């Protein structure tokens, strides 16, 4: 199992990334209280939309039937924090990808 951090900034962002041999387009947007992530395939077709970035669980667990081949987990430097704040995403809050 390999774990890597997906580099983020505390801004709305969209980028392409190769995960588990496939290219995905990730969009992350601040929605007034928390960050939301959309995952698209390389043809810009939605794979999963509206994933809230919360700590403590595999963000893709409920989509296990899709066999994506990876997990996404958010961790915060402050263990009492439930989700990244508007200003600490990519600094004190991190998006990790785990591949097998």
Coordinates of N, CA, C and O in Angstrom, one line a residue:
X1 N 0.8 -1.2 0.0 CA 0.0 0.0 0.0 C 0.9 1.2 0.0 O 1.8 1.3 0.8
X2 N 0.6 2.2 -0.9 CA 1.3 3.5 -0.9 C 0.4 4.6 -0.5 O -0.8 4.6 -1.0
X3 N 0.9 5.5 0.3 CA 0.1 6.7 0.7 C 0.9 7.9 0.3 O 2.1 8.0 0.6
X4 N 0.2 8.8 -0.4 CA 0.8 10.1 -0.8 C -0.2 11.2 -0.5 O -1.4 11.0 -0.6
X5 N 0.4 12.4 -0.3 CA -0.5 13.6 -0.1 C -0.7 14.2 -1.5 O 0.2 14.4 -2.3
X6 N -2.0 14.6 -1.7 CA -2.3 15.4 -2.9 C -2.1 16.8 -2.5 O -2.8 17.3 -1.6
X7 N -1.2 17.5 -3.1 CA -0.9 18.9 -2.7 C -2.1 19.8 -3.0 O -2.6 19.8 -4.1
X8 N -2.6 20.5 -2.0 CA -3.7 21.5 -2.1 C -3.4 22.8 -1.6 O -2.4 23.0 -0.9
X9 N -4.2 23.8 -1.9 CA -4.1 25.1 -1.3 C -5.4 25.5 -0.8 O -6.5 24.9 -1.1
X10 N -5.5 26.5 0.0 CA -6.7 27.0 0.6 C -7.5 27.9 -0.3 O -7.8 29.0 0.0
X11 N -7.7 27.4 -1.6 CA -8.4 28.2 -2.6 C -9.2 27.2 -3.4 O -8.9 26.0 -3.4
X12 N -10.3 27.6 -4.0 CA -11.0 26.8 -5.0 C -10.0 26.4 -6.0 O -9.1 27.2 -6.5
X13 N -10.0 25.1 -6.5 CA -9.0 24.6 -7.4 C -9.6 23.4 -8.2 O -10.5 22.8 -7.8
X14 N -8.9 23.3 -9.4 CA -9.3 22.2 -10.3 C -8.0 21.7 -10.9 O -7.2 22.5 -11.4
X15 N -7.8 20.4 -10.9 CA -6.5 19.9 -11.5 C -6.7 18.4 -11.9 O -7.6 17.8 -11.5
X16 N -5.8 18.0 -12.8 CA -5.7 16.5 -13.2 C -4.7 15.8 -12.4 O -3.7 16.4 -12.0
X17 N -4.9 14.6 -12.1 CA -4.0 13.8 -11.3 C -4.1 12.3 -11.7 O -5.2 11.8 -12.1
X18 N -3.0 11.6 -11.7 CA -3.0 10.2 -12.0 C -3.0 9.4 -10.7 O -2.1 9.6 -9.9
X19 N -4.0 8.6 -10.6 CA -4.2 7.8 -9.4 C -4.5 6.3 -9.8 O -5.4 6.1 -10.6
X20 N -3.7 5.4 -9.3 CA -3.9 4.0 -9.6 C -4.0 3.7 -11.1 O -4.8 2.9 -11.5
X21 N -3.2 4.4 -11.9 CA -3.1 4.1 -13.3 C -4.1 4.8 -14.1 O -4.2 4.6 -15.3
X22 N -5.0 5.6 -13.5 CA -6.0 6.3 -14.3 C -5.9 7.8 -14.0 O -5.4 8.3 -13.0
X23 N -6.3 8.6 -15.0 CA -6.3 10.1 -14.8 C -7.6 10.6 -14.4 O -8.6 10.2 -15.0
X24 N -7.6 11.4 -13.4 CA -8.9 12.0 -12.8 C -8.7 13.5 -12.8 O -7.7 14.0 -12.7
X25 N -9.9 14.1 -12.9 CA -9.9 15.6 -12.7 C -10.6 15.8 -11.4 O -11.7 15.3 -11.1
X26 N -9.9 16.6 -10.5 CA -10.5 16.9 -9.2 C -10.8 18.3 -9.1 O -10.0 19.2 -9.5
X27 N -12.0 18.6 -8.6 CA -12.4 20.0 -8.3 C -12.7 20.1 -6.9 O -13.5 19.3 -6.3
X28 N -12.1 21.1 -6.2 CA -12.4 21.4 -4.8 C -12.9 22.8 -4.6 O -12.2 23.7 -5.1
X29 N -14.0 23.0 -4.0 CA -14.7 24.3 -3.8 C -15.1 24.5 -2.4 O -15.7 23.6 -1.8
X30 N -14.9 25.7 -1.9 CA -15.3 26.1 -0.5 C -16.8 26.4 -0.6 O -17.3 27.2 -1.4
X31 N -17.6 25.7 0.2 CA -19.1 25.9 0.2 C -19.6 26.5 1.5 O -20.4 25.9 2.2
X32 N -19.0 27.6 2.0 CA -19.5 28.3 3.1 C -19.2 27.7 4.5 O -19.0 28.5 5.4
X33 N -19.2 26.4 4.6 CA -18.9 25.8 5.9 C -17.8 24.7 5.7 O -17.0 24.5 6.7
X34 N -17.7 24.1 4.6 CA -16.7 23.1 4.4 C -16.3 23.0 2.9 O -17.0 23.6 2.0
X35 N -15.3 22.2 2.6 CA -14.8 22.0 1.3 C -15.5 20.8 0.7 O -15.8 19.8 1.3
X36 N -15.8 20.9 -0.6 CA -16.5 19.9 -1.4 C -15.6 19.5 -2.6 O -15.1 20.3 -3.2
X37 N -15.6 18.2 -2.8 CA -14.7 17.7 -3.9 C -15.6 16.9 -4.9 O -16.5 16.2 -4.6
X38 N -15.3 17.2 -6.2 CA -15.9 16.5 -7.3 C -14.8 15.7 -8.0 O -13.7 16.2 -8.2
X39 N -15.1 14.5 -8.4 CA -14.2 13.6 -9.1 C -14.7 13.3 -10.5 O -15.8 12.8 -10.6
X40 N -13.9 13.6 -11.5 CA -14.3 13.3 -12.9 C -13.3 12.4 -13.5 O -12.1 12.4 -13.1
X41 N -13.7 11.7 -14.6 CA -12.7 10.9 -15.3 C -12.0 11.8 -16.3 O -12.2 13.0 -16.4
X42 N -11.1 11.2 -17.1 CA -10.3 12.0 -18.0 C -11.1 12.5 -19.2 O -10.6 13.4 -20.0
X43 N -12.3 12.1 -19.3 CA -13.2 12.7 -20.4 C -14.1 13.7 -19.8 O -15.1 14.1 -20.4
X44 N -13.8 14.2 -18.6 CA -14.6 15.2 -17.9 C -16.0 14.8 -17.5 O -16.9 15.6 -17.4
X45 N -16.2 13.4 -17.4 CA -17.5 12.9 -17.0 C -17.5 12.7 -15.5 O -16.5 12.2 -15.0
X46 N -18.6 13.0 -14.9 CA -18.6 12.9 -13.4 C -18.5 11.4 -13.0 O -19.1 10.5 -13.6
X47 N -17.6 11.2 -12.0 CA -17.5 9.9 -11.4 C -18.2 9.9 -10.0 O -19.1 9.1 -9.8
X48 N -17.9 10.9 -9.2 CA -18.5 11.1 -7.9 C -18.6 12.6 -7.7 O -17.6 13.3 -7.8
X49 N -19.7 13.2 -7.3 CA -19.9 14.6 -7.1 C -20.3 14.9 -5.7 O -21.0 14.1 -5.0
X50 N -19.9 16.0 -5.1 CA -20.3 16.5 -3.8 C -19.8 15.8 -2.6 O -20.5 15.6 -1.7
X51 N -18.5 15.4 -2.7 CA -17.9 14.7 -1.5 C -17.4 15.7 -0.5 O -16.5 16.5 -0.8
X52 N -18.0 15.8 0.7 CA -17.5 16.7 1.7 C -16.1 16.2 2.2 O -15.9 15.0 2.5
X53 N -15.2 17.1 2.4 CA -13.9 16.8 2.9 C -13.9 16.8 4.4 O -13.9 17.8 5.1
X54 N -14.1 15.6 5.0 CA -14.2 15.4 6.5 C -13.1 14.5 6.9 O -12.7 13.7 6.1
X55 N -12.7 14.6 8.1 CA -11.6 13.7 8.6 C -12.1 12.4 9.2 O -13.3 12.3 9.4
X56 N -11.2 11.4 9.3 CA -11.5 10.2 10.0 C -12.1 9.1 9.2 O -12.4 8.0 9.8
X57 N -12.3 9.2 7.9 CA -12.9 8.0 7.2 C -12.4 8.1 5.7 O -12.0 9.2 5.3
X58 N -12.5 7.0 5.1 CA -12.3 6.9 3.6 C -13.4 7.7 3.0 O -14.6 7.2 3.1
X59 N -13.1 8.7 2.3 CA -14.1 9.5 1.6 C -14.9 8.7 0.5 O -16.0 9.1 0.1
X60 N -14.3 7.7 0.0 CA -14.8 6.9 -1.1 C -15.4 5.6 -0.6 O -15.8 4.7 -1.4
X61 N -15.5 5.3 0.7 CA -16.0 4.0 1.2 C -17.3 3.6 0.7 O -17.6 2.5 0.4
X62 N -18.3 4.6 0.6 CA -19.6 4.3 0.2 C -19.6 4.0 -1.3 O -20.7 3.5 -1.9
X63 N -18.5 4.2 -2.0 CA -18.4 3.9 -3.5 C -17.5 2.7 -3.8 O -17.0 2.6 -4.9
X64 N -17.3 1.9 -2.8 CA -16.5 0.7 -2.9 C -16.9 -0.2 -4.1 O -16.0 -0.8 -4.8
X65 N -18.2 -0.2 -4.4 CA -18.7 -1.0 -5.6 C -18.1 -0.5 -6.9 O -18.2 -1.3 -7.9
X66 N -17.6 0.7 -7.0 CA -17.0 1.2 -8.2 C -15.6 0.7 -8.5 O -15.1 0.9 -9.6
X67 N -15.0 0.1 -7.5 CA -13.7 -0.5 -7.7 C -12.7 0.5 -8.3 O -12.0 0.2 -9.2
X68 N -12.6 1.7 -7.7 CA -11.6 2.7 -8.1 C -10.2 2.4 -7.9 O -9.3 2.9 -8.6
X69 N -9.9 1.5 -6.9 CA -8.5 1.1 -6.7 C -7.7 2.0 -5.7 O -6.5 1.9 -5.7
X70 N -8.4 2.9 -5.1 CA -7.7 3.8 -4.1 C -8.7 4.4 -3.1 O -9.9 4.2 -3.3
X71 N -8.2 4.9 -2.0 CA -8.9 5.5 -1.0 C -8.5 7.0 -0.8 O -7.3 7.3 -1.1
X72 N -9.4 7.8 -0.4 CA -9.0 9.2 -0.1 C -9.4 9.5 1.3 O -10.5 9.2 1.8
X73 N -8.4 10.1 2.1 CA -8.6 10.4 3.5 C -8.1 11.8 3.8 O -7.1 12.2 3.3
X74 N -8.9 12.5 4.6 CA -8.4 13.8 5.0 C -7.9 13.7 6.5 O -8.6 13.1 7.3
X75 N -6.7 14.3 6.7 CA -6.2 14.3 8.1 C -5.9 15.8 8.4 O -5.5 16.6 7.5
X76 N -6.1 16.2 9.7 CA -5.8 17.5 10.1 C -4.7 17.4 11.2 O -4.7 16.5 12.0
X77 N -3.8 18.4 11.2 CA -2.7 18.4 12.2 C -3.3 18.5 13.6 O -2.7 17.9 14.5
X78 N -4.4 19.1 13.8 CA -5.2 19.2 15.0 C -6.2 18.0 15.1 O -7.1 18.0 14.4
X79 N -5.9 17.1 15.9 CA -6.7 15.8 15.9 C -8.2 16.1 16.4 O -9.0 15.2 16.2
X80 N -8.5 17.2 16.9 CA -9.8 17.5 17.4 C -10.7 18.2 16.2 O -11.8 18.4 16.4
X81 N -10.0 18.5 15.1 CA -10.7 19.1 14.0 C -11.4 18.1 13.1 O -10.8 17.1 12.7
X82 N -12.7 18.4 12.8 CA -13.5 17.5 12.1 C -13.4 17.6 10.6 O -13.7 16.7 9.8
X83 N -12.9 18.8 10.1 CA -12.8 19.1 8.7 C -11.9 20.3 8.5 O -11.6 21.1 9.4
X84 N -11.3 20.4 7.3 CA -10.4 21.5 7.0 C -11.2 22.8 7.1 O -12.3 22.9 6.6
X85 N -10.5 23.8 7.6 CA -11.2 25.2 7.6 C -10.9 25.8 6.3 O -10.2 25.3 5.4
X86 N -11.5 27.0 6.1 CA -11.4 27.7 4.9 C -10.0 28.1 4.6 O -9.5 28.2 3.4
X87 N -9.2 28.3 5.6 CA -7.8 28.8 5.4 C -6.7 27.8 5.7 O -5.5 28.1 5.4
X88 N -7.0 26.6 6.1 CA -5.9 25.6 6.4 C -5.8 24.4 5.5 O -4.9 23.6 5.7
X89 N -6.6 24.4 4.5 CA -6.6 23.3 3.5 C -5.2 23.3 2.8 O -4.8 24.3 2.3
X90 N -4.5 22.2 2.9 CA -3.2 22.1 2.2 C -2.1 22.5 3.1 O -0.9 22.2 2.9
X91 N -2.4 23.2 4.2 CA -1.4 23.6 5.2 C -1.4 22.8 6.4 O -0.5 22.0 6.7
X92 N -2.5 22.9 7.2 CA -2.6 22.1 8.4 C -3.7 21.0 8.2 O -3.9 20.2 9.1
X93 N -4.3 20.9 7.0 CA -5.2 19.8 6.7 C -4.7 19.2 5.4 O -4.3 20.0 4.4
X94 N -4.8 17.9 5.3 CA -4.1 17.2 4.1 C -5.1 16.2 3.5 O -5.8 15.5 4.2
X95 N -5.1 16.1 2.2 CA -5.8 15.1 1.5 C -4.8 14.0 1.1 O -3.8 14.3 0.3
X96 N -5.0 12.8 1.6 CA -4.1 11.7 1.3 C -4.8 10.7 0.4 O -6.0 10.4 0.5
X97 N -4.0 10.1 -0.5 CA -4.5 9.0 -1.4 C -3.7 7.8 -1.0 O -2.5 7.8 -0.9
X98 N -4.5 6.7 -0.9 CA -3.9 5.4 -0.6 C -4.2 4.4 -1.7 O -5.4 4.2 -2.0
X99 N -3.2 3.9 -2.3 CA -3.4 2.9 -3.4 C -2.8 1.5 -3.0 O -1.9 1.5 -2.1
X100 N -3.3 0.5 -3.5 CA -2.8 -0.8 -3.2 C -1.9 -1.4 -4.2 O -1.8 -1.0 -5.3

